[in-house]
PDB file of C-alpha atoms in Angstrom:
ATOM      1  CA  MET E   1       0.000   0.000   0.000  1.00 37.00           C
ATOM      2  CA  MET E   2       1.170   3.529  -0.671  1.00 37.00           C
ATOM      3  CA  ASN E   3       2.578   5.490   2.242  1.00 38.00           C
ATOM      4  CA  LEU E   4      -0.244   7.953   2.745  1.00 42.00           C
ATOM      5  CA  PHE E   5      -1.208   7.224   6.297  1.00 42.00           C
ATOM      6  CA  SER E   6       0.878   9.866   8.040  1.00 41.00           C
ATOM      7  CA  LYS E   7      -1.312  12.442   6.307  1.00 42.00           C
ATOM      8  CA  ASN E   8      -4.385  10.750   7.670  1.00 45.00           C
ATOM      9  CA  LYS E   9      -3.678  11.113  11.369  1.00 48.00           C
ATOM     10  CA  THR E  10      -6.660  12.700  13.049  1.00 47.00           C
ATOM     11  CA  VAL E  11      -6.369  15.620  15.444  1.00 47.00           C
ATOM     12  CA  LYS E  12      -9.714  16.817  16.725  1.00 49.00           C
ATOM     13  CA  SER E  13     -10.046  20.188  18.380  1.00 44.00           C
ATOM     14  CA  PRO E  14     -11.539  19.455  21.792  1.00 45.00           C
ATOM     15  CA  LEU E  15     -13.486  22.716  21.898  1.00 41.00           C
ATOM     16  CA  ALA E  16     -14.236  23.656  18.282  1.00 44.00           C
ATOM     17  CA  THR E  17     -17.897  24.353  17.599  1.00 41.00           C
ATOM     18  CA  SER E  18     -20.306  24.146  14.686  1.00 40.00           C
ATOM     19  CA  PRO E  19     -24.082  23.807  14.742  1.00 39.00           C
ATOM     20  CA  GLN E  20     -24.368  21.136  12.073  1.00 54.00           C
ATOM     21  CA  LEU E  21     -25.830  17.727  12.923  1.00 56.00           C
ATOM     22  CA  ILE E  22     -25.816  15.148  10.139  1.00 58.00           C
ATOM     23  CA  THR E  23     -28.174  12.193   9.899  1.00 56.00           C
ATOM     24  CA  THR E  24     -26.411   9.277   8.210  1.00 59.00           C
ATOM     25  CA  PRO E  25     -27.926   6.313   6.360  1.00 68.00           C
ATOM     26  CA  LEU E  26     -26.769   4.338   9.401  1.00 74.00           C
ATOM     27  CA  ASN E  27     -28.283   4.249  12.867  1.00 84.00           C
ATOM     28  CA  TYR E  28     -26.388   7.187  14.387  1.00 90.00           C
ATOM     29  CA  GLN E  29     -25.850  10.893  13.837  1.00 91.00           C
ATOM     30  CA  ILE E  30     -22.719  12.910  13.101  1.00 93.00           C
ATOM     31  CA  THR E  31     -21.959  16.291  14.597  1.00 93.00           C
ATOM     32  CA  TYR E  32     -19.403  19.060  14.218  1.00 92.00           C
ATOM     33  CA  ASN E  33     -20.146  20.158  17.780  1.00 91.00           C
ATOM     34  CA  PRO E  34     -17.506  19.300  20.391  1.00 85.00           C
ATOM     35  CA  LEU E  35     -17.657  15.812  21.851  1.00 88.00           C
ATOM     36  CA  PRO E  36     -14.734  15.939  24.279  1.00 87.00           C
ATOM     37  CA  HIS E  37     -13.440  12.741  25.778  1.00 89.00           C
ATOM     38  CA  LYS E  38     -14.661  12.273  29.347  1.00 90.00           C
ATOM     39  CA  SER E  39     -11.113  12.750  30.647  1.00 91.00           C
ATOM     40  CA  ILE E  40     -11.010  16.284  29.208  1.00 92.00           C
ATOM     41  CA  ASN E  41     -14.082  17.294  31.180  1.00 90.00           C
ATOM     42  CA  GLN E  42     -12.144  16.636  34.371  1.00 90.00           C
ATOM     43  CA  LEU E  43      -9.224  18.913  33.471  1.00 95.00           C
ATOM     44  CA  PRO E  44      -8.753  22.368  35.025  1.00 95.00           C
ATOM     45  CA  PRO E  45      -9.947  25.257  32.808  1.00 95.00           C
ATOM     46  CA  GLN E  46      -6.408  26.488  32.166  1.00 96.00           C
ATOM     47  CA  VAL E  47      -5.354  23.054  30.898  1.00 96.00           C
ATOM     48  CA  LYS E  48      -8.350  22.949  28.567  1.00 94.00           C
ATOM     49  CA  GLU E  49      -7.268  26.321  27.183  1.00 94.00           C
ATOM     50  CA  GLN E  50      -3.718  25.035  26.760  1.00 95.00           C
ATOM     51  CA  LEU E  51      -5.020  22.008  24.889  1.00 93.00           C
ATOM     52  CA  GLU E  52      -6.887  24.245  22.468  1.00 92.00           C
ATOM     53  CA  GLU E  53      -3.723  26.309  21.931  1.00 95.00           C
ATOM     54  CA  LEU E  54      -1.727  23.148  21.260  1.00 95.00           C
ATOM     55  CA  TYR E  55      -4.327  22.033  18.730  1.00 90.00           C
ATOM     56  CA  ASN E  56      -3.852  25.268  16.794  1.00 92.00           C
ATOM     57  CA  LEU E  57      -0.063  25.171  17.134  1.00 95.00           C
ATOM     58  CA  ILE E  58       0.353  21.561  16.031  1.00 93.00           C
ATOM     59  CA  GLN E  59      -0.963  22.445  12.579  1.00 88.00           C
ATOM     60  CA  LYS E  60       1.782  25.030  11.987  1.00 93.00           C
ATOM     61  CA  GLN E  61       4.686  24.375  14.359  1.00 96.00           C
ATOM     62  CA  PRO E  62       4.412  20.792  15.641  1.00 96.00           C
ATOM     63  CA  GLN E  63       7.938  20.791  17.080  1.00 96.00           C
ATOM     64  CA  GLN E  64       6.920  23.408  19.623  1.00 97.00           C
ATOM     65  CA  THR E  65       4.110  21.208  20.949  1.00 97.00           C
ATOM     66  CA  ILE E  66       6.217  18.173  21.829  1.00 97.00           C
ATOM     67  CA  GLN E  67       7.650  19.241  25.194  1.00 97.00           C
ATOM     68  CA  PRO E  68       4.381  20.759  26.474  1.00 97.00           C
ATOM     69  CA  LEU E  69       2.578  17.538  25.541  1.00 97.00           C
ATOM     70  CA  LEU E  70       5.203  15.410  27.281  1.00 97.00           C
ATOM     71  CA  ASP E  71       4.737  17.550  30.387  1.00 97.00           C
ATOM     72  CA  LEU E  72       0.967  17.173  30.217  1.00 97.00           C
ATOM     73  CA  ILE E  73       1.222  13.391  29.823  1.00 96.00           C
ATOM     74  CA  THR E  74       3.444  13.253  32.909  1.00 96.00           C
ATOM     75  CA  GLN E  75       0.934  15.296  34.884  1.00 96.00           C
ATOM     76  CA  TYR E  76      -2.225  13.735  33.403  1.00 95.00           C
ATOM     77  CA  PRO E  77      -1.345  10.190  32.244  1.00 94.00           C
ATOM     78  CA  ASN E  78      -4.987   9.156  31.869  1.00 94.00           C
ATOM     79  CA  VAL E  79      -5.930  11.674  29.173  1.00 95.00           C
ATOM     80  CA  PRO E  80      -5.590   9.855  25.813  1.00 95.00           C
ATOM     81  CA  VAL E  81      -5.996  13.043  23.772  1.00 94.00           C
ATOM     82  CA  PHE E  82      -2.535  14.187  24.886  1.00 96.00           C
ATOM     83  CA  TYR E  83      -1.013  10.973  23.517  1.00 95.00           C
ATOM     84  CA  ASN E  84      -2.894  11.372  20.258  1.00 93.00           C
ATOM     85  CA  TYR E  85      -1.614  14.919  19.785  1.00 94.00           C
ATOM     86  CA  LEU E  86       1.949  13.867  20.628  1.00 96.00           C
ATOM     87  CA  ASN E  87       1.783  10.999  18.154  1.00 94.00           C
ATOM     88  CA  VAL E  88       0.767  13.429  15.421  1.00 93.00           C
ATOM     89  CA  ALA E  89       3.481  15.907  16.424  1.00 96.00           C
ATOM     90  CA  TYR E  90       6.152  13.203  16.153  1.00 96.00           C
ATOM     91  CA  GLU E  91       4.819  12.125  12.752  1.00 93.00           C
ATOM     92  CA  MET E  92       4.768  15.685  11.442  1.00 94.00           C
ATOM     93  CA  THR E  93       8.345  16.302  12.605  1.00 96.00           C
ATOM     94  CA  GLY E  94       9.741  13.153  10.994  1.00 95.00           C
ATOM     95  CA  GLN E  95      10.178  11.020  14.126  1.00 96.00           C
ATOM     96  CA  PRO E  96       8.361   7.784  13.212  1.00 94.00           C
ATOM     97  CA  GLU E  97       9.942   5.606  15.917  1.00 95.00           C
ATOM     98  CA  LYS E  98       8.836   7.952  18.684  1.00 96.00           C
ATOM     99  CA  ALA E  99       5.439   8.252  17.023  1.00 95.00           C
ATOM    100  CA  TYR E 100       5.057   4.463  17.060  1.00 95.00           C
ATOM    101  CA  THR E 101       6.084   4.269  20.719  1.00 95.00           C
ATOM    102  CA  ILE E 102       3.371   6.755  21.664  1.00 96.00           C
ATOM    103  CA  LEU E 103       0.914   5.048  19.337  1.00 95.00           C
ATOM    104  CA  LYS E 104       1.389   1.700  21.065  1.00 94.00           C
ATOM    105  CA  ALA E 105       1.314   3.331  24.504  1.00 93.00           C
ATOM    106  CA  VAL E 106      -2.048   5.015  24.023  1.00 94.00           C
ATOM    107  CA  TYR E 107      -3.556   1.930  22.377  1.00 95.00           C
ATOM    108  CA  GLN E 108      -2.448  -0.311  25.236  1.00 94.00           C
ATOM    109  CA  LYS E 109      -3.428   2.174  27.944  1.00 94.00           C
ATOM    110  CA  HIS E 110      -6.722   3.330  26.390  1.00 94.00           C
ATOM    111  CA  PRO E 111      -7.909   0.543  24.047  1.00 93.00           C
ATOM    112  CA  ASP E 112     -11.477   1.899  23.994  1.00 94.00           C
ATOM    113  CA  TYR E 113     -10.397   5.355  22.799  1.00 95.00           C
ATOM    114  CA  LEU E 114     -11.506   5.490  19.171  1.00 96.00           C
ATOM    115  CA  PHE E 115      -8.544   7.473  17.853  1.00 95.00           C
ATOM    116  CA  ALA E 116      -6.143   5.066  19.557  1.00 96.00           C
ATOM    117  CA  ARG E 117      -7.864   2.301  17.611  1.00 97.00           C
ATOM    118  CA  THR E 118      -7.951   4.106  14.263  1.00 97.00           C
ATOM    119  CA  ASN E 119      -4.371   5.379  14.416  1.00 94.00           C
ATOM    120  CA  TYR E 120      -3.092   1.922  15.335  1.00 96.00           C
ATOM    121  CA  ALA E 121      -5.218   0.487  12.526  1.00 97.00           C
ATOM    122  CA  PHE E 122      -3.656   2.913  10.040  1.00 95.00           C
ATOM    123  CA  TYR E 123      -0.238   1.744  11.213  1.00 94.00           C
ATOM    124  CA  CYS E 124      -1.196  -1.914  10.704  1.00 96.00           C
ATOM    125  CA  LEU E 125      -2.569  -1.253   7.221  1.00 96.00           C
ATOM    126  CA  LYS E 126       0.549   0.669   6.280  1.00 93.00           C
ATOM    127  CA  ASN E 127       2.658  -2.304   7.377  1.00 93.00           C
ATOM    128  CA  HIS E 128       0.478  -4.901   5.585  1.00 93.00           C
ATOM    129  CA  LEU E 129      -1.063  -6.366   8.732  1.00 96.00           C
ATOM    130  CA  PRO E 130      -4.782  -6.318   7.844  1.00 97.00           C
ATOM    131  CA  GLU E 131      -5.446  -9.373  10.003  1.00 97.00           C
ATOM    132  CA  LYS E 132      -5.064  -7.154  13.073  1.00 97.00           C
ATOM    133  CA  ILE E 133      -7.925  -4.828  12.119  1.00 98.00           C
ATOM    134  CA  PRO E 134     -10.831  -7.028  13.326  1.00 97.00           C
ATOM    135  CA  VAL E 135      -9.078  -7.488  16.677  1.00 97.00           C
ATOM    136  CA  ILE E 136      -8.501  -3.745  17.090  1.00 97.00           C
ATOM    137  CA  PHE E 137     -12.216  -3.085  16.678  1.00 97.00           C
ATOM    138  CA  ASP E 138     -13.452  -6.159  18.578  1.00 97.00           C
ATOM    139  CA  HIS E 139     -14.790  -7.583  15.301  1.00 97.00           C
ATOM    140  CA  HIS E 140     -17.197  -4.659  14.846  1.00 96.00           C
ATOM    141  CA  PHE E 141     -17.350  -2.910  11.480  1.00 96.00           C
ATOM    142  CA  ASP E 142     -19.882  -0.246  12.363  1.00 94.00           C
ATOM    143  CA  LEU E 143     -19.482   2.625  14.823  1.00 94.00           C
ATOM    144  CA  LYS E 144     -22.824   1.998  16.485  1.00 93.00           C
ATOM    145  CA  SER E 145     -22.106  -1.666  17.127  1.00 94.00           C
ATOM    146  CA  LEU E 146     -18.630  -0.762  18.415  1.00 96.00           C
ATOM    147  CA  TYR E 147     -20.060   1.846  20.806  1.00 96.00           C
ATOM    148  CA  PRO E 148     -23.721   0.817  21.272  1.00 95.00           C
ATOM    149  CA  GLN E 149     -24.265   3.300  24.102  1.00 95.00           C
ATOM    150  CA  ARG E 150     -23.600   6.267  21.798  1.00 93.00           C
ATOM    151  CA  LYS E 151     -26.054   7.898  19.400  1.00 92.00           C
ATOM    152  CA  VAL E 152     -23.850  10.727  18.081  1.00 93.00           C
ATOM    153  CA  PHE E 153     -20.260  10.714  16.791  1.00 95.00           C
ATOM    154  CA  HIS E 154     -17.952  13.563  15.911  1.00 95.00           C
ATOM    155  CA  ILE E 155     -17.233  14.102  12.215  1.00 95.00           C
ATOM    156  CA  THR E 156     -13.552  13.234  12.737  1.00 95.00           C
ATOM    157  CA  GLU E 157     -14.484   9.975  14.464  1.00 96.00           C
ATOM    158  CA  PHE E 158     -16.741   9.010  11.578  1.00 96.00           C
ATOM    159  CA  THR E 159     -14.129   9.945   8.969  1.00 97.00           C
ATOM    160  CA  ALA E 160     -11.226   8.104  10.586  1.00 97.00           C
ATOM    161  CA  PHE E 161     -13.236   4.939  11.295  1.00 97.00           C
ATOM    162  CA  THR E 162     -14.875   4.805   7.863  1.00 97.00           C
ATOM    163  CA  THR E 163     -11.538   5.370   6.125  1.00 98.00           C
ATOM    164  CA  VAL E 164      -9.972   2.490   8.045  1.00 98.00           C
ATOM    165  CA  MET E 165     -12.861   0.217   7.116  1.00 97.00           C
ATOM    166  CA  ALA E 166     -12.723   1.164   3.441  1.00 97.00           C
ATOM    167  CA  LEU E 167      -8.974   0.550   3.219  1.00 97.00           C
ATOM    168  CA  TYR E 168      -9.167  -2.655   5.256  1.00 97.00           C
ATOM    169  CA  HIS E 169     -11.836  -4.236   3.067  1.00 97.00           C
ATOM    170  CA  HIS E 170      -9.962  -3.125  -0.041  1.00 96.00           C
ATOM    171  CA  GLU E 171      -6.774  -4.713   1.293  1.00 96.00           C
ATOM    172  CA  ILE E 172      -8.432  -8.092   1.887  1.00 96.00           C
ATOM    173  CA  GLY E 173     -10.181  -8.056  -1.487  1.00 96.00           C
ATOM    174  CA  ARG E 174     -13.734  -7.288  -0.380  1.00 96.00           C
ATOM    175  CA  GLN E 175     -14.365  -4.545  -2.898  1.00 95.00           C
ATOM    176  CA  PRO E 176     -18.180  -4.235  -2.498  1.00 95.00           C
ATOM    177  CA  ALA E 177     -17.753  -3.581   1.223  1.00 95.00           C
ATOM    178  CA  ALA E 178     -14.892  -1.151   0.582  1.00 96.00           C
ATOM    179  CA  GLU E 179     -17.068   0.692  -1.922  1.00 96.00           C
ATOM    180  CA  LYS E 180     -19.888   0.949   0.626  1.00 95.00           C
ATOM    181  CA  TYR E 181     -17.623   2.735   3.087  1.00 96.00           C
ATOM    182  CA  TYR E 182     -16.225   4.942   0.331  1.00 97.00           C
ATOM    183  CA  GLN E 183     -19.716   6.022  -0.708  1.00 95.00           C
ATOM    184  CA  LEU E 184     -20.413   7.047   2.887  1.00 95.00           C
ATOM    185  CA  LEU E 185     -17.284   9.191   2.872  1.00 96.00           C
ATOM    186  CA  LYS E 186     -18.299  10.734  -0.448  1.00 96.00           C
ATOM    187  CA  GLN E 187     -21.725  11.567   0.927  1.00 94.00           C
ATOM    188  CA  ILE E 188     -20.622  13.057   4.257  1.00 94.00           C
ATOM    189  CA  VAL E 189     -17.083  14.419   3.670  1.00 95.00           C
ATOM    190  CA  PRO E 190     -16.561  14.564  -0.124  1.00 96.00           C
ATOM    191  CA  ASN E 191     -13.652  17.027   0.042  1.00 96.00           C
ATOM    192  CA  ASN E 192     -11.807  15.481   2.972  1.00 96.00           C
ATOM    193  CA  GLN E 193      -8.236  14.286   2.390  1.00 95.00           C
ATOM    194  CA  MET E 194      -9.128  10.841   3.706  1.00 96.00           C
ATOM    195  CA  THR E 195     -11.931  10.512   1.156  1.00 97.00           C
ATOM    196  CA  LYS E 196      -9.462  11.396  -1.590  1.00 95.00           C
ATOM    197  CA  THR E 197      -7.018   8.824  -0.243  1.00 94.00           C
ATOM    198  CA  VAL E 198      -9.643   6.080  -0.339  1.00 97.00           C
ATOM    199  CA  LYS E 199     -10.575   7.082  -3.886  1.00 95.00           C
ATOM    200  CA  ARG E 200      -6.951   6.674  -5.001  1.00 93.00           C
ATOM    201  CA  TYR E 201      -6.989   3.108  -3.701  1.00 93.00           C
ATOM    202  CA  LEU E 202     -10.411   2.061  -4.934  1.00 95.00           C
ATOM    203  CA  HIS E 203     -10.544   4.043  -8.168  1.00 92.00           C
ATOM    204  CA  PRO E 204      -6.973   4.835  -9.237  1.00 88.00           C
ATOM    205  CA  SER E 205      -6.381   6.821 -12.389  1.00 80.00           C
ATOM    206  CA  LEU E 206      -4.644   5.230 -15.375  1.00 70.00           C
ATOM    207  CA  LEU E 207      -1.368   6.872 -14.375  1.00 71.00           C
ATOM    208  CA  GLN E 208      -1.705   5.623 -10.799  1.00 64.00           C
ATOM    209  CA  ARG E 209      -2.391   2.075 -12.024  1.00 64.00           C
ATOM    210  CA  LEU E 210       0.683   2.179 -14.254  1.00 70.00           C
ATOM    211  CA  LEU E 211       2.823   3.452 -11.389  1.00 70.00           C
ATOM    212  CA  MET E 212       1.564   0.697  -9.074  1.00 63.00           C
ATOM    213  CA  GLN E 213       2.332  -1.921 -11.726  1.00 66.00           C
ATOM    214  CA  LEU E 214       5.856  -0.548 -12.116  1.00 69.00           C
ATOM    215  CA  VAL E 215       6.373  -0.645  -8.354  1.00 66.00           C
ATOM    216  CA  GLN E 216       5.182  -4.260  -8.221  1.00 66.00           C
ATOM    217  CA  ILE E 217       7.498  -5.246 -11.088  1.00 72.00           C
ATOM    218  CA  TRP E 218      10.427  -3.519  -9.406  1.00 70.00           C
ATOM    219  CA  ALA E 219       9.681  -5.182  -6.062  1.00 63.00           C
ATOM    220  CA  THR E 220       9.454  -8.616  -7.714  1.00 66.00           C
ATOM    221  CA  ARG E 221      12.794  -8.138  -9.460  1.00 66.00           C
ATOM    222  CA  GLN E 222      14.426  -6.984  -6.224  1.00 59.00           C
ATOM    223  CA  ARG E 223      13.281 -10.147  -4.441  1.00 56.00           C
ATOM    224  CA  CYS E 224      14.666 -12.331  -7.231  1.00 59.00           C
ATOM    225  CA  GLN E 225      18.104 -10.702  -7.352  1.00 52.00           C
ATOM    226  CA  PRO E 226      20.940 -12.005  -5.126  1.00 48.00           C
ATOM    227  CA  PRO E 227      22.542  -9.518  -2.700  1.00 42.00           C
ATOM    228  CA  SER E 228      25.204  -7.369  -4.316  1.00 38.00           C
ATOM    229  CA  ARG E 229      28.146  -5.490  -2.945  1.00 38.00           C
ATOM    230  CA  SER E 230      26.288  -2.241  -3.434  1.00 33.00           C
ATOM    231  CA  SER E 231      23.398  -3.462  -1.267  1.00 34.00           C
ATOM    232  CA  ASP E 232      25.898  -4.500   1.420  1.00 34.00           C
ATOM    233  CA  TYR E 233      27.407  -1.034   1.214  1.00 26.00           C
ATOM    234  CA  PHE E 234      24.130   0.687   1.980  1.00 28.00           C
ATOM    235  CA  LYS E 235      23.635  -1.440   5.096  1.00 30.00           C
ATOM    236  CA  HIS E 236      26.171   0.784   6.839  1.00 30.00           C
ATOM    237  CA  PHE E 237      23.947   3.878   6.483  1.00 29.00           C
TER     238      PHE E 237
END
């Protein structure tokens, strides 16, 4: 699969507001209104304000958010949003190993946190481990069945989950199911980057298909060739 997942990491503003409430063809609604994680509601007001500032800063200067987020995690280890933001900051500053460490930490510590699930799922898809996806989501492929007590989901929750499901079903060869999830994305978030990513997988252009074929041919030839001195040379770097 193409390496597009770092662009798909979801950072939701905990306090951003919008009046829109969307009724989906499924049995739940989608909102742009804030749906803060329960752990955020327990934070002091000044920390909530800091979190909103970090959300704005991470889009432009992610490096400057890393130390404040580390400090917040030390002080408030049970707030998964801090881990999610730090994971994104590491990704955006080109530190994939640290990003993965945080990714695993939040998934293990907060397995019910949706963005911990979706971000770990993106990692597994990127690394060709689709068999892990059903386990991550407790064998549920619908938001309502995954969280039966909820009637409303935030737009970013819907987008991240539906993107994972579209890419997962595409990866395992279940194209009708993948198309179903893609059509939901087209209906609700047609201009979202994740929707465009799914489209490139499910409906690649002629040029994209040719490029993928060339990559597959190159990869096959590389596997068939014996190690050379030049390949040994690059092992030192």
